[in-house]
Amino acid sequence: MKCAPDHSRATSPALAVKPRLIRHLFLPPLILLLTIGLGYAGYRASLYSGIRGLDESGERQLELNGRAVESEINKYTFLPSLLELEHSVSDLLADPDAEGRRQAVNDYLEGLNRRSHSSAIYVLDTTGRVQASSNWRDANSYLGEDLSFRAYFQDAIRGQDGRFYGIGTTTGEPGYYLAHGLEEHGKIVGVAVVKVRMESLEERWQKARLEAFVSDENGIIILSSDPARRLKSVGPLTPETKERLARSLQYYWFSLTELQPLERETLADGVERLSFPAAGARPGSQREVSYLAQTRELKDTPWHFTLLTPLQDLRREAIIQGVLVAVAFALLAFLLIAWNERRKVIATRLAAREALQEANSQLERRIAERTENLRASNERLKSQIRERRQAEETLRHAQDELVQAGKLAAIGQMSTSIAHELNQPLAALRTLSGNTVRFLERGALDTASTNLGTMNQLIDRMGRITASLRSFARRGEDRGRASLTQAVDATLQVLAARIGAQGVSVHRQFSEAQLAIGQTRLEQILGNLMGNALDAMQQVTAPALWLDGDTLDDGRYRLRVRDNGHGIDPQTRKHLFEPFFTTKPGEQGLGLGLTLSASLAAAAGGSLSAEHPEEGGTAFVLTLPPLNAQPPTSAVEPS
Ligand code: ADP
């Protein structure tokens, strides 16, 4: 399985750090901003949907309460027109100064006013002067007052129904004035006016905890559940309007100010959102109360009824919903971030696992390749070992052949000397045997016997020569196993008689070594060397023989056989290893000892050389391979 190359991993660390840093720097404030923004949006949405719901339910309330206001107002509509039917009234208007007429009307109006629960009922003549009034008993009675300036009088005198809300100039009390032109024979002879107090409506609203107000044609609040809003203008008042209203004395001398909400927002036609300072809140404080203000016209009047529905609960609910939205978003953002982090961790783990698998499979591939290579090289090695063994076998065989050939060559080289060495005794034997025959024929038995003794000696010498050569030429004993100690002991034992006779002190300074040479061969060499040493020390007063052994750096074993004999003169040294070279007199030396010893050492992979110490005497150095050493690879030079 191969991993798709990940380009992001290829980017330099400095570049890789930047987006992460930006993310870490900007993500938290961004999430915070989004949380706040969404929370606010949730709050607004909840508020508006709540307002819409309230709007619908408020519409019904508005209708119900509007109707109640209308019925309250219209309850008295017919009352002024009733006076048209009253003769005393028309009589009074026809002749106001006639005796008792005014009082009769006053009494009538007083009784009517009491029964109808109105505030006051009075009758004006065509000039606008009050001719009779229900409150004729009161100190501030309207009687005799000129109310021609009142708009309701002016409307009524023109034959229209006068509707007017105002504050009485006499009593200073607010009231709703309903005026009706009293006709007689198709002519208006006076005006009947009913003043109604509408505080009962306000009381009813307050009891029902309903917040509402009624504004008149000038936009002035004439009825309000909250007395503080009374006689406030719902809209802006121009200076001209203010002046006009002041002149009309409609609102007496009350200064008219604008109802100033903290906030006003038009939501739909006749629907507004208004915020007022909370009741009891200090001016400038942040506490406020919001209302949904729904306004409708009141039938038969130019007035408007406004219902105020508090939005406080709605607002609280909207805040809760906004907070919920913000919390939900924050949670979602947190979950998203957590999910994203987890996704990244999983992706990293997956990538690491894939990389590990890839590394594993690469490793396995490499191991398989290496194993294959190793197997191949093992095979090669095995075949090389086989070849080498074969080569070694061939070499050993060749070496054996060569040693043998070398020995034969040595014998070949020696053959002239041998022939010479053997011919001499043979010639002497022929002469001696001929002479002996003749001496026997002559009867000279003593001489014949002496000759035969000489002949025996000659034959012995010839036997020794051939024995030496035979043992040298024998195949197979060149390699083997020899114990140095055993060989030295055996040799010293053979020579023990001579050593004792000559009083030679033997110094052994070697340790046991197993050498790669036949035991007999080693004893043969040691016998030659030690025999020669004894020969050389015959004339020495304190003869001594040193046998020193040590192992050379290349692993071969070295044995030095040293004596303090007469030594070898430089002339003789050149011929030491030549066959049949001897300095020994008569029958004492054959001159084959060193030649054969050197050949035997060489056949075993070793060597033999002579040293001539300055202090005198001679040392022969024999080196031989140890038993566990590799067999020599080079051919041995026959000596
Ligand atoms: P041979 O002993 O029969 O003479 P070798 O080949 O053994 O034959 O010795 C050759 C000659 O080397 C000897 O005759 C002798 O002169 C000389 N030689 C050998 N060993 C010694 C020795 N240890 N000290 C002095 N001369 C020696």
PDB file of C-alpha atoms and ligand atoms in Angstrom, residues 528-529 532-537 563 565-568 572 575-578 580-584 588-595 617-620, ligand 1:
ATOM      1  CA  ASN A 528      70.170 -35.318  14.232  1.00  0.00           C
ATOM      2  CA  LEU A 529      70.439 -31.848  15.803  1.00  0.00           C
ATOM      3  CA  ASN A 532      75.532 -33.081  16.036  1.00  0.00           C
ATOM      4  CA  ALA A 533      75.616 -30.857  19.162  1.00  0.00           C
ATOM      5  CA  LEU A 534      77.043 -33.704  21.261  1.00  0.00           C
ATOM      6  CA  ASP A 535      79.624 -34.332  18.504  1.00  0.00           C
ATOM      7  CA  ALA A 536      80.605 -30.640  18.560  1.00  0.00           C
ATOM      8  CA  MET A 537      80.955 -30.578  22.354  1.00  0.00           C
ATOM      9  CA  ASP A 563      75.245 -25.872  22.173  1.00  0.00           C
ATOM     10  CA  GLY A 565      80.563 -26.649  21.070  1.00  0.00           C
ATOM     11  CA  HIS A 566      83.323 -25.684  18.671  1.00  0.00           C
ATOM     12  CA  GLY A 567      80.972 -23.826  16.336  1.00  0.00           C
ATOM     13  CA  ILE A 568      81.106 -23.813  12.557  1.00  0.00           C
ATOM     14  CA  THR A 572      81.800 -24.781   6.420  1.00  0.00           C
ATOM     15  CA  HIS A 575      77.822 -26.293   2.776  1.00  0.00           C
ATOM     16  CA  LEU A 576      75.970 -27.229   5.919  1.00  0.00           C
ATOM     17  CA  PHE A 577      72.776 -28.386   4.209  1.00  0.00           C
ATOM     18  CA  GLU A 578      74.440 -30.077   1.250  1.00  0.00           C
ATOM     19  CA  PHE A 580      76.950 -35.928   2.254  1.00  0.00           C
ATOM     20  CA  PHE A 581      78.801 -32.831   3.501  1.00  0.00           C
ATOM     21  CA  THR A 582      80.525 -33.680   6.721  1.00  0.00           C
ATOM     22  CA  THR A 583      83.539 -32.582   8.650  1.00  0.00           C
ATOM     23  CA  LYS A 584      83.494 -35.625  10.801  1.00  0.00           C
ATOM     24  CA  GLN A 588      81.543 -40.852  12.057  1.00  0.00           C
ATOM     25  CA  GLY A 589      79.627 -38.689   9.621  1.00  0.00           C
ATOM     26  CA  LEU A 590      77.398 -39.486   6.646  1.00  0.00           C
ATOM     27  CA  GLY A 591      76.667 -35.810   5.859  1.00  0.00           C
ATOM     28  CA  LEU A 592      72.917 -36.514   5.449  1.00  0.00           C
ATOM     29  CA  GLY A 593      71.607 -35.421   8.898  1.00  0.00           C
ATOM     30  CA  LEU A 594      71.047 -31.713   8.261  1.00  0.00           C
ATOM     31  CA  THR A 595      69.965 -32.224   4.636  1.00  0.00           C
ATOM     32  CA  GLY A 617      78.724 -22.592  19.781  1.00  0.00           C
ATOM     33  CA  THR A 618      75.974 -23.211  17.255  1.00  0.00           C
ATOM     34  CA  ALA A 619      72.227 -22.893  17.324  1.00  0.00           C
ATOM     35  CA  PHE A 620      69.846 -24.652  14.984  1.00  0.00           C
TER      36      PHE A 620
HETATM   37  P1  ADP B   1      77.425 -35.511   9.651  1.00  0.00           P
HETATM   38  O1  ADP B   1      76.906 -35.255  11.029  1.00  0.00           O
HETATM   39  O2  ADP B   1      77.206 -36.868   9.231  1.00  0.00           O
HETATM   40  O3  ADP B   1      78.640 -34.889   9.374  1.00  0.00           O
HETATM   41  P2  ADP B   1      75.489 -33.584   9.056  1.00  0.00           P
HETATM   42  O4  ADP B   1      74.817 -33.194   7.827  1.00  0.00           O
HETATM   43  O5  ADP B   1      74.672 -33.885  10.224  1.00  0.00           O
HETATM   44  O6  ADP B   1      76.392 -34.706   8.720  1.00  0.00           O
HETATM   45  O7  ADP B   1      76.479 -32.407   9.450  1.00  0.00           O
HETATM   46  C1  ADP B   1      77.236 -31.787   8.469  1.00  0.00           C
HETATM   47  C2  ADP B   1      78.390 -31.071   9.132  1.00  0.00           C
HETATM   48  O8  ADP B   1      77.941 -29.920   9.790  1.00  0.00           O
HETATM   49  C3  ADP B   1      79.086 -31.783  10.202  1.00  0.00           C
HETATM   50  O9  ADP B   1      80.053 -32.620   9.672  1.00  0.00           O
HETATM   51  C4  ADP B   1      79.711 -30.702  11.019  1.00  0.00           C
HETATM   52  O10 ADP B   1      80.910 -30.241  10.443  1.00  0.00           O
HETATM   53  C5  ADP B   1      78.756 -29.641  10.864  1.00  0.00           C
HETATM   54  N1  ADP B   1      77.950 -29.563  12.051  1.00  0.00           N
HETATM   55  C6  ADP B   1      76.689 -30.022  12.218  1.00  0.00           C
HETATM   56  N2  ADP B   1      76.237 -29.751  13.431  1.00  0.00           N
HETATM   57  C7  ADP B   1      77.212 -29.104  14.081  1.00  0.00           C
HETATM   58  C8  ADP B   1      77.323 -28.519  15.379  1.00  0.00           C
HETATM   59  N3  ADP B   1      76.394 -28.624  16.267  1.00  0.00           N
HETATM   60  N4  ADP B   1      78.500 -27.907  15.677  1.00  0.00           N
HETATM   61  C9  ADP B   1      79.470 -27.825  14.795  1.00  0.00           C
HETATM   62  N5  ADP B   1      79.405 -28.311  13.561  1.00  0.00           N
HETATM   63  C10 ADP B   1      78.301 -28.960  13.207  1.00  0.00           C
END
